[in-house]
PDB file of C-alpha atoms in Angstrom:
ATOM      1  CA  ALA H 650      19.045 -19.245   4.508  1.00  0.00           C
ATOM      2  CA  GLU H 651      15.389 -18.532   3.916  1.00  0.00           C
ATOM      3  CA  VAL H 652      14.079 -15.453   5.637  1.00  0.00           C
ATOM      4  CA  PHE H 653      10.867 -16.210   7.498  1.00  0.00           C
ATOM      5  CA  MET H 654       8.126 -13.799   6.472  1.00  0.00           C
ATOM      6  CA  PRO H 655       5.234 -13.531   8.902  1.00  0.00           C
ATOM      7  CA  SER H 656       1.717 -14.250   7.678  1.00  0.00           C
ATOM      8  CA  ILE H 657      -1.512 -12.344   7.941  1.00  0.00           C
ATOM      9  CA  GLN H 658      -4.053 -14.756   9.434  1.00  0.00           C
ATOM     10  CA  LEU H 659      -7.818 -14.563   9.232  1.00  0.00           C
ATOM     11  CA  ASP H 660      -9.472 -17.231  11.343  1.00  0.00           C
ATOM     12  CA  THR H 661     -13.210 -18.049  10.953  1.00  0.00           C
ATOM     13  CA  VAL H 662     -14.050 -14.405  10.316  1.00  0.00           C
ATOM     14  CA  ASP H 663     -17.692 -13.323  10.058  1.00  0.00           C
ATOM     15  CA  TYR H 664     -18.423  -9.864   8.767  1.00  0.00           C
ATOM     16  CA  HIS H 665     -21.716  -8.224   7.834  1.00  0.00           C
ATOM     17  CA  TYR H 666     -23.072  -4.753   7.297  1.00  0.00           C
ATOM     18  CA  ALA H 667     -25.893  -3.868   9.660  1.00  0.00           C
ATOM     19  CA  SER H 668     -28.385  -1.907   7.622  1.00  0.00           C
ATOM     20  CA  PRO H 669     -29.557  -3.294   5.369  1.00  0.00           C
ATOM     21  CA  TYR H 670     -28.188  -6.562   6.781  1.00  0.00           C
ATOM     22  CA  THR H 671     -25.642  -7.869   4.255  1.00  0.00           C
ATOM     23  CA  GLU H 672     -23.414 -10.822   5.000  1.00  0.00           C
ATOM     24  CA  VAL H 673     -20.003 -10.335   3.400  1.00  0.00           C
ATOM     25  CA  PHE H 674     -17.911 -13.115   4.954  1.00  0.00           C
ATOM     26  CA  SER H 675     -18.928 -16.168   6.918  1.00  0.00           C
ATOM     27  CA  ALA H 676     -16.305 -18.309   8.706  1.00  0.00           C
ATOM     28  CA  LEU H 677     -13.591 -16.996   6.391  1.00  0.00           C
ATOM     29  CA  SER H 678     -10.134 -18.417   7.081  1.00  0.00           C
ATOM     30  CA  LEU H 679      -7.158 -17.192   5.086  1.00  0.00           C
ATOM     31  CA  GLN H 680      -3.399 -17.066   5.343  1.00  0.00           C
ATOM     32  CA  ILE H 681      -1.580 -14.387   3.354  1.00  0.00           C
ATOM     33  CA  ASP H 682       2.214 -14.397   3.423  1.00  0.00           C
ATOM     34  CA  THR H 683       3.615 -10.877   3.713  1.00  0.00           C
ATOM     35  CA  ASP H 684       6.173 -11.503   0.962  1.00  0.00           C
ATOM     36  CA  TRP H 685       3.508 -12.496  -1.591  1.00  0.00           C
ATOM     37  CA  ARG H 686       2.552 -10.123  -4.356  1.00  0.00           C
ATOM     38  CA  THR H 687      -1.133 -10.811  -3.866  1.00  0.00           C
ATOM     39  CA  GLY H 688      -3.853  -9.870  -6.319  1.00  0.00           C
ATOM     40  CA  LEU H 689      -7.350  -9.579  -4.853  1.00  0.00           C
ATOM     41  CA  VAL H 690     -10.145 -10.221  -7.344  1.00  0.00           C
ATOM     42  CA  GLY H 691     -13.913 -10.543  -7.254  1.00  0.00           C
ATOM     43  CA  ARG H 692     -17.026  -8.831  -8.529  1.00  0.00           C
ATOM     44  CA  ASN H 693     -17.966  -5.456  -7.057  1.00  0.00           C
ATOM     45  CA  GLY H 694     -19.845  -5.892  -3.798  1.00  0.00           C
ATOM     46  CA  ARG H 695     -18.209  -9.241  -2.998  1.00  0.00           C
ATOM     47  CA  GLY H 696     -15.969  -7.704  -0.348  1.00  0.00           C
ATOM     48  CA  LYS H 697     -12.551  -6.784  -1.780  1.00  0.00           C
ATOM     49  CA  THR H 698     -12.432  -3.413  -0.023  1.00  0.00           C
ATOM     50  CA  THR H 699     -13.990  -4.946   3.118  1.00  0.00           C
ATOM     51  CA  LEU H 700     -11.201  -7.546   3.226  1.00  0.00           C
ATOM     52  CA  LEU H 701      -8.548  -4.833   2.836  1.00  0.00           C
ATOM     53  CA  GLN H 702     -10.183  -2.819   5.641  1.00  0.00           C
ATOM     54  CA  LEU H 703     -10.261  -5.888   7.933  1.00  0.00           C
ATOM     55  CA  VAL H 704      -6.521  -6.379   7.340  1.00  0.00           C
ATOM     56  CA  ARG H 705      -5.961  -2.660   7.817  1.00  0.00           C
ATOM     57  CA  GLY H 706      -7.837  -2.760  11.126  1.00  0.00           C
ATOM     58  CA  THR H 707     -10.394  -0.067  10.226  1.00  0.00           C
ATOM     59  CA  LEU H 708     -13.122  -2.735  10.255  1.00  0.00           C
ATOM     60  CA  HIS H 709     -13.480  -5.462  12.878  1.00  0.00           C
ATOM     61  CA  PRO H 710     -15.080  -8.899  12.466  1.00  0.00           C
ATOM     62  CA  ALA H 711     -18.301  -9.819  14.261  1.00  0.00           C
ATOM     63  CA  HIS H 712     -16.684 -13.193  15.024  1.00  0.00           C
ATOM     64  CA  GLY H 713     -13.252 -14.671  14.468  1.00  0.00           C
ATOM     65  CA  THR H 714      -9.818 -13.078  14.542  1.00  0.00           C
ATOM     66  CA  VAL H 715      -7.610 -11.108  12.182  1.00  0.00           C
ATOM     67  CA  VAL H 716      -3.906 -11.185  13.058  1.00  0.00           C
ATOM     68  CA  VAL H 717      -1.683  -8.775  11.124  1.00  0.00           C
ATOM     69  CA  PRO H 718       1.960  -9.068  12.245  1.00  0.00           C
ATOM     70  CA  VAL H 719       3.166  -5.953  10.392  1.00  0.00           C
ATOM     71  CA  PRO H 720       1.984  -2.342  10.190  1.00  0.00           C
ATOM     72  CA  THR H 721       0.015  -1.662   7.004  1.00  0.00           C
ATOM     73  CA  MET H 722      -0.191   1.369   4.733  1.00  0.00           C
ATOM     74  CA  PHE H 723      -3.208   2.024   2.545  1.00  0.00           C
ATOM     75  CA  PHE H 724      -3.477   3.369  -0.984  1.00  0.00           C
ATOM     76  CA  PRO H 725      -4.743   5.949  -1.738  1.00  0.00           C
ATOM     77  CA  VAL H 726      -2.569   7.900   0.734  1.00  0.00           C
ATOM     78  CA  PRO H 727      -4.261  11.041   2.080  1.00  0.00           C
ATOM     79  CA  VAL H 728      -3.088  14.319   0.526  1.00  0.00           C
ATOM     80  CA  VAL H 729      -3.275  16.917   3.291  1.00  0.00           C
ATOM     81  CA  ASP H 730      -2.818  19.921   1.035  1.00  0.00           C
ATOM     82  CA  SER H 731      -2.945  19.717  -2.755  1.00  0.00           C
ATOM     83  CA  LEU H 732      -1.084  23.041  -3.061  1.00  0.00           C
ATOM     84  CA  MET H 733       2.056  21.405  -1.617  1.00  0.00           C
ATOM     85  CA  THR H 734       4.753  20.291  -4.005  1.00  0.00           C
ATOM     86  CA  VAL H 735       4.723  16.683  -5.125  1.00  0.00           C
ATOM     87  CA  ARG H 736       7.977  16.096  -3.221  1.00  0.00           C
ATOM     88  CA  GLU H 737       6.426  17.466  -0.028  1.00  0.00           C
ATOM     89  CA  VAL H 738       3.282  15.335  -0.386  1.00  0.00           C
ATOM     90  CA  VAL H 739       5.355  12.185  -0.925  1.00  0.00           C
ATOM     91  CA  ARG H 740       7.810  13.021   1.889  1.00  0.00           C
ATOM     92  CA  SER H 741       5.035  13.780   4.384  1.00  0.00           C
ATOM     93  CA  ALA H 742       3.243  10.529   3.516  1.00  0.00           C
ATOM     94  CA  VAL H 743       6.417   8.647   4.505  1.00  0.00           C
ATOM     95  CA  ALA H 744       7.225  10.612   7.706  1.00  0.00           C
ATOM     96  CA  PRO H 745       6.974  14.213   8.972  1.00  0.00           C
ATOM     97  CA  PHE H 746      10.522  14.942   7.748  1.00  0.00           C
ATOM     98  CA  THR H 747      10.017  18.675   7.150  1.00  0.00           C
ATOM     99  CA  ALA H 748       8.474  19.241  10.583  1.00  0.00           C
ATOM    100  CA  TRP H 749      11.351  17.311  12.167  1.00  0.00           C
ATOM    101  CA  GLU H 750      13.929  19.343  10.220  1.00  0.00           C
ATOM    102  CA  GLN H 751      12.363  22.637  11.288  1.00  0.00           C
ATOM    103  CA  ARG H 752      12.107  21.521  14.909  1.00  0.00           C
ATOM    104  CA  MET H 753      15.750  20.335  14.976  1.00  0.00           C
ATOM    105  CA  GLU H 754      16.880  23.672  13.539  1.00  0.00           C
ATOM    106  CA  ARG H 755      14.997  25.543  16.285  1.00  0.00           C
ATOM    107  CA  LEU H 756      16.439  23.284  19.005  1.00  0.00           C
ATOM    108  CA  LEU H 757      19.986  23.883  17.742  1.00  0.00           C
ATOM    109  CA  SER H 758      19.539  27.654  17.783  1.00  0.00           C
ATOM    110  CA  ASN H 759      18.813  27.527  21.513  1.00  0.00           C
ATOM    111  CA  PRO H 760      20.951  24.703  22.850  1.00  0.00           C
ATOM    112  CA  ASP H 761      20.148  24.117  26.532  1.00  0.00           C
ATOM    113  CA  GLU H 762      20.188  20.596  28.007  1.00  0.00           C
ATOM    114  CA  THR H 763      16.518  19.846  27.358  1.00  0.00           C
ATOM    115  CA  SER H 764      16.811  21.042  23.758  1.00  0.00           C
ATOM    116  CA  ILE H 765      19.912  18.940  23.165  1.00  0.00           C
ATOM    117  CA  ALA H 766      18.163  15.849  24.563  1.00  0.00           C
ATOM    118  CA  GLU H 767      15.098  16.435  22.358  1.00  0.00           C
ATOM    119  CA  TYR H 768      17.346  17.090  19.366  1.00  0.00           C
ATOM    120  CA  GLY H 769      19.068  13.747  19.929  1.00  0.00           C
ATOM    121  CA  ASP H 770      15.727  11.910  20.052  1.00  0.00           C
ATOM    122  CA  LEU H 771      14.464  13.631  16.900  1.00  0.00           C
ATOM    123  CA  LEU H 772      17.682  13.025  15.043  1.00  0.00           C
ATOM    124  CA  GLU H 773      17.448   9.320  15.812  1.00  0.00           C
ATOM    125  CA  ARG H 774      13.863   9.144  14.542  1.00  0.00           C
ATOM    126  CA  TYR H 775      14.841  11.123  11.464  1.00  0.00           C
ATOM    127  CA  GLN H 776      17.722   8.756  10.691  1.00  0.00           C
ATOM    128  CA  LEU H 777      15.636   5.617  11.329  1.00  0.00           C
ATOM    129  CA  ALA H 778      12.965   6.882   8.946  1.00  0.00           C
ATOM    130  CA  GLY H 779      15.637   7.485   6.290  1.00  0.00           C
ATOM    131  CA  GLY H 780      15.589  11.286   6.394  1.00  0.00           C
ATOM    132  CA  TYR H 781      19.096  11.788   5.068  1.00  0.00           C
ATOM    133  CA  ASP H 782      18.476  10.058   1.764  1.00  0.00           C
ATOM    134  CA  ILE H 783      14.691  10.465   1.443  1.00  0.00           C
ATOM    135  CA  ASP H 784      14.965  12.873  -1.519  1.00  0.00           C
ATOM    136  CA  ALA H 785      17.327  10.593  -3.428  1.00  0.00           C
ATOM    137  CA  ARG H 786      15.066   7.624  -2.688  1.00  0.00           C
ATOM    138  CA  ILE H 787      11.968   9.471  -3.876  1.00  0.00           C
ATOM    139  CA  GLU H 788      13.736  10.348  -7.136  1.00  0.00           C
ATOM    140  CA  ARG H 789      14.802   6.725  -7.625  1.00  0.00           C
ATOM    141  CA  GLU H 790      11.248   5.438  -7.080  1.00  0.00           C
ATOM    142  CA  PHE H 791       9.831   8.091  -9.425  1.00  0.00           C
ATOM    143  CA  GLU H 792      12.181   6.908 -12.140  1.00  0.00           C
ATOM    144  CA  ALA H 793      11.207   3.283 -11.472  1.00  0.00           C
ATOM    145  CA  ILE H 794       7.491   4.057 -11.790  1.00  0.00           C
ATOM    146  CA  GLY H 795       8.013   6.082 -14.975  1.00  0.00           C
ATOM    147  CA  LEU H 796       7.637   9.618 -13.609  1.00  0.00           C
ATOM    148  CA  ASP H 797       9.992  12.507 -14.326  1.00  0.00           C
ATOM    149  CA  ALA H 798      11.885  13.754 -11.250  1.00  0.00           C
ATOM    150  CA  ALA H 799      11.274  17.349 -12.468  1.00  0.00           C
ATOM    151  CA  MET H 800       7.623  16.742 -11.525  1.00  0.00           C
ATOM    152  CA  LEU H 801       8.621  16.729  -7.837  1.00  0.00           C
ATOM    153  CA  ASP H 802       8.836  20.522  -7.748  1.00  0.00           C
ATOM    154  CA  ARG H 803       5.372  21.048  -9.249  1.00  0.00           C
ATOM    155  CA  SER H 804       2.317  21.469  -7.046  1.00  0.00           C
ATOM    156  CA  TRP H 805       0.341  18.297  -6.394  1.00  0.00           C
ATOM    157  CA  ASN H 806      -2.818  19.756  -7.921  1.00  0.00           C
ATOM    158  CA  SER H 807      -1.042  20.209 -11.275  1.00  0.00           C
ATOM    159  CA  LEU H 808      -0.767  16.431 -11.748  1.00  0.00           C
ATOM    160  CA  SER H 809      -3.089  14.489 -14.019  1.00  0.00           C
ATOM    161  CA  GLY H 810      -5.149  11.711 -12.406  1.00  0.00           C
ATOM    162  CA  GLY H 811      -2.726   9.104 -13.729  1.00  0.00           C
ATOM    163  CA  GLU H 812       0.376  10.962 -12.544  1.00  0.00           C
ATOM    164  CA  ALA H 813      -1.158  11.485  -9.095  1.00  0.00           C
ATOM    165  CA  THR H 814      -2.018   7.776  -8.855  1.00  0.00           C
ATOM    166  CA  ARG H 815       1.541   6.682  -9.581  1.00  0.00           C
ATOM    167  CA  ALA H 816       3.052   9.393  -7.362  1.00  0.00           C
ATOM    168  CA  ALA H 817       0.780   8.275  -4.489  1.00  0.00           C
ATOM    169  CA  ILE H 818       1.923   4.637  -4.819  1.00  0.00           C
ATOM    170  CA  VAL H 819       5.557   5.596  -4.166  1.00  0.00           C
ATOM    171  CA  PRO H 820       5.283   6.380  -0.387  1.00  0.00           C
ATOM    172  CA  LEU H 821       3.980   2.835   0.242  1.00  0.00           C
ATOM    173  CA  PHE H 822       7.400   1.510  -0.735  1.00  0.00           C
ATOM    174  CA  LEU H 823       9.467   4.223   0.953  1.00  0.00           C
ATOM    175  CA  ARG H 824       8.232   3.785   4.507  1.00  0.00           C
ATOM    176  CA  ALA H 825      10.276   1.025   6.128  1.00  0.00           C
ATOM    177  CA  GLY H 826       8.565  -2.091   7.413  1.00  0.00           C
ATOM    178  CA  VAL H 827       5.006  -1.439   6.231  1.00  0.00           C
ATOM    179  CA  PHE H 828       2.814  -3.801   4.210  1.00  0.00           C
ATOM    180  CA  PRO H 829       1.019  -1.969   1.367  1.00  0.00           C
ATOM    181  CA  LEU H 830      -2.721  -2.459   0.812  1.00  0.00           C
ATOM    182  CA  ILE H 831      -3.573  -1.059  -2.612  1.00  0.00           C
ATOM    183  CA  ASP H 832      -7.226  -0.575  -3.532  1.00  0.00           C
ATOM    184  CA  GLU H 833      -8.069  -0.289  -7.259  1.00  0.00           C
ATOM    185  CA  PRO H 834      -4.991   1.663  -8.389  1.00  0.00           C
ATOM    186  CA  THR H 835      -5.715   1.392 -12.131  1.00  0.00           C
ATOM    187  CA  ASN H 836      -8.921   3.463 -12.198  1.00  0.00           C
ATOM    188  CA  HIS H 837      -7.244   6.678 -13.426  1.00  0.00           C
ATOM    189  CA  LEU H 838      -4.477   5.033 -15.446  1.00  0.00           C
ATOM    190  CA  ASP H 839      -4.293   4.661 -19.205  1.00  0.00           C
ATOM    191  CA  ILE H 840      -2.798   1.494 -20.720  1.00  0.00           C
ATOM    192  CA  GLU H 841       0.738   2.869 -20.568  1.00  0.00           C
ATOM    193  CA  GLY H 842       0.296   3.979 -16.942  1.00  0.00           C
ATOM    194  CA  ARG H 843      -1.011   0.522 -16.021  1.00  0.00           C
ATOM    195  CA  ARG H 844       1.957  -1.088 -17.729  1.00  0.00           C
ATOM    196  CA  MET H 845       4.409   1.113 -15.808  1.00  0.00           C
ATOM    197  CA  LEU H 846       2.671   0.454 -12.496  1.00  0.00           C
ATOM    198  CA  GLY H 847       2.630  -3.288 -13.223  1.00  0.00           C
ATOM    199  CA  ASN H 848       6.376  -3.275 -13.947  1.00  0.00           C
ATOM    200  CA  TYR H 849       7.024  -1.233 -10.817  1.00  0.00           C
ATOM    201  CA  LEU H 850       5.071  -3.605  -8.551  1.00  0.00           C
ATOM    202  CA  LYS H 851       6.619  -6.676 -10.164  1.00  0.00           C
ATOM    203  CA  ALA H 852       9.973  -5.542  -8.744  1.00  0.00           C
ATOM    204  CA  LYS H 853       8.543  -5.195  -5.209  1.00  0.00           C
ATOM    205  CA  ASN H 854       7.851  -7.811  -2.571  1.00  0.00           C
ATOM    206  CA  GLY H 855       4.907  -8.051  -0.270  1.00  0.00           C
ATOM    207  CA  PHE H 856       1.626  -6.240  -0.932  1.00  0.00           C
ATOM    208  CA  ILE H 857      -2.047  -6.845  -1.650  1.00  0.00           C
ATOM    209  CA  VAL H 858      -3.578  -5.131  -4.676  1.00  0.00           C
ATOM    210  CA  ALA H 859      -7.300  -5.213  -5.470  1.00  0.00           C
ATOM    211  CA  SER H 860      -7.974  -4.779  -9.174  1.00  0.00           C
ATOM    212  CA  HIS H 861     -10.224  -5.783 -12.068  1.00  0.00           C
ATOM    213  CA  ASP H 862      -7.476  -5.322 -14.641  1.00  0.00           C
ATOM    214  CA  ARG H 863      -6.312  -8.730 -15.882  1.00  0.00           C
ATOM    215  CA  ALA H 864      -3.247  -7.620 -17.845  1.00  0.00           C
ATOM    216  CA  PHE H 865      -2.102  -5.501 -14.897  1.00  0.00           C
ATOM    217  CA  LEU H 866      -2.532  -8.391 -12.439  1.00  0.00           C
ATOM    218  CA  ASP H 867      -0.763 -10.793 -14.808  1.00  0.00           C
ATOM    219  CA  ALA H 868       2.180  -8.388 -14.875  1.00  0.00           C
ATOM    220  CA  CYS H 869       2.720  -8.061 -11.146  1.00  0.00           C
ATOM    221  CA  VAL H 870       1.171 -10.713  -8.868  1.00  0.00           C
ATOM    222  CA  ASP H 871       2.365 -14.167  -7.822  1.00  0.00           C
ATOM    223  CA  HIS H 872      -0.734 -15.170  -5.809  1.00  0.00           C
ATOM    224  CA  VAL H 873      -4.418 -14.484  -6.352  1.00  0.00           C
ATOM    225  CA  ILE H 874      -7.135 -14.424  -3.721  1.00  0.00           C
ATOM    226  CA  SER H 875     -10.530 -14.540  -5.368  1.00  0.00           C
ATOM    227  CA  ILE H 876     -13.742 -13.709  -3.566  1.00  0.00           C
ATOM    228  CA  ASN H 877     -16.275 -15.903  -5.371  1.00  0.00           C
ATOM    229  CA  ARG H 878     -20.001 -16.250  -4.837  1.00  0.00           C
ATOM    230  CA  ASP H 879     -19.656 -19.364  -2.677  1.00  0.00           C
ATOM    231  CA  ASP H 880     -16.089 -19.315  -1.397  1.00  0.00           C
ATOM    232  CA  VAL H 881     -12.814 -17.450  -1.151  1.00  0.00           C
ATOM    233  CA  ARG H 882      -9.812 -19.199  -2.605  1.00  0.00           C
ATOM    234  CA  THR H 883      -6.091 -18.644  -2.927  1.00  0.00           C
ATOM    235  CA  VAL H 884      -4.174 -19.673  -6.036  1.00  0.00           C
ATOM    236  CA  ARG H 885      -0.444 -19.528  -6.564  1.00  0.00           C
ATOM    237  CA  GLY H 886       0.281 -17.734  -9.826  1.00  0.00           C
ATOM    238  CA  ASN H 887      -1.187 -14.756 -11.668  1.00  0.00           C
ATOM    239  CA  TYR H 888      -4.636 -13.872 -12.943  1.00  0.00           C
ATOM    240  CA  SER H 889      -4.384 -16.186 -15.974  1.00  0.00           C
ATOM    241  CA  THR H 890      -3.384 -19.125 -13.741  1.00  0.00           C
ATOM    242  CA  TRP H 891      -6.414 -18.457 -11.545  1.00  0.00           C
ATOM    243  CA  ARG H 892      -8.711 -18.084 -14.564  1.00  0.00           C
ATOM    244  CA  ALA H 893      -7.491 -21.397 -16.022  1.00  0.00           C
ATOM    245  CA  ASP H 894      -8.084 -23.052 -12.629  1.00  0.00           C
ATOM    246  CA  MET H 895     -11.650 -21.705 -12.512  1.00  0.00           C
ATOM    247  CA  ASP H 896     -12.349 -22.738 -16.111  1.00  0.00           C
ATOM    248  CA  ARG H 897     -11.224 -26.301 -15.417  1.00  0.00           C
ATOM    249  CA  GLU H 898     -13.953 -26.799 -12.830  1.00  0.00           C
TER     250      GLU H 898
END
C-alpha cells in the first residue's frame, strides 16, 4: 500500500521586504510533497532563502497561507560551542541527550517518588528520541556521508569547512519526523565533498535543498522548484530535466 505523505502548501502567498520595498513573491501557490527530494534553484536575490524561511515559519507572508504539516529542521544547524567534540555537537543538535543522561543519573541517586516519576518521563523521552542507539546511528551516518568515525572525538573547531558542512548535515537525518531544509550546503565543499553529499542525499527521502551546483542537484534531487523572473515552477526530475524543459521554450 502507498504511504500517504503530507504536502507543504503555499496558497496565494505575497511576500515583500519593507525597506527598500522589494516584492519577492506575489500570489505564489505551490505544493511540495514531503517525500520529494526537492532542489530549489534560482538566481541570487530571487527568493530561495526567503522561500525556505517561509516554510520554516521564521518569515510570515503578507497575504496568503503557508501550511507545513511536519516539523522542519534547518541547515546550517547552530553550533552552541565549537570546543565541544564533534559527537557532542551532532548529538545535541538531535536532542539534549547528555543533559537528559546527567539528569537521570542524579534522579536515580536520590530516588524519592517525585524523582522516580520524573525519571520515568525523561527515560521515555530519551527512548523516543533514540537515545540508546544515537552513537551507533551517528557513526553509521558519518560513514554514509564519507566521514571517518574517529573524527567524532575531535573538537568541532578542528574540522575543515568541508568536514563541518557534512557533519552538520547528519543531525537533519537523525532527528525523527523532521523535514530538512538545506540552504546552500555546497559552498565549503570541494568536488569530492559535493559528490559524497550528493550520494548521501540521494539515499534519503524528503527534503528541500537550495543550491547552484548542477552536478550536485543532478545527483540527488527528483523534483526541481525554480524561482524564475516571471514565475515559480515545479518540474519532476533533476536539474538537467528542468534545464531541458526551460531550453525547449
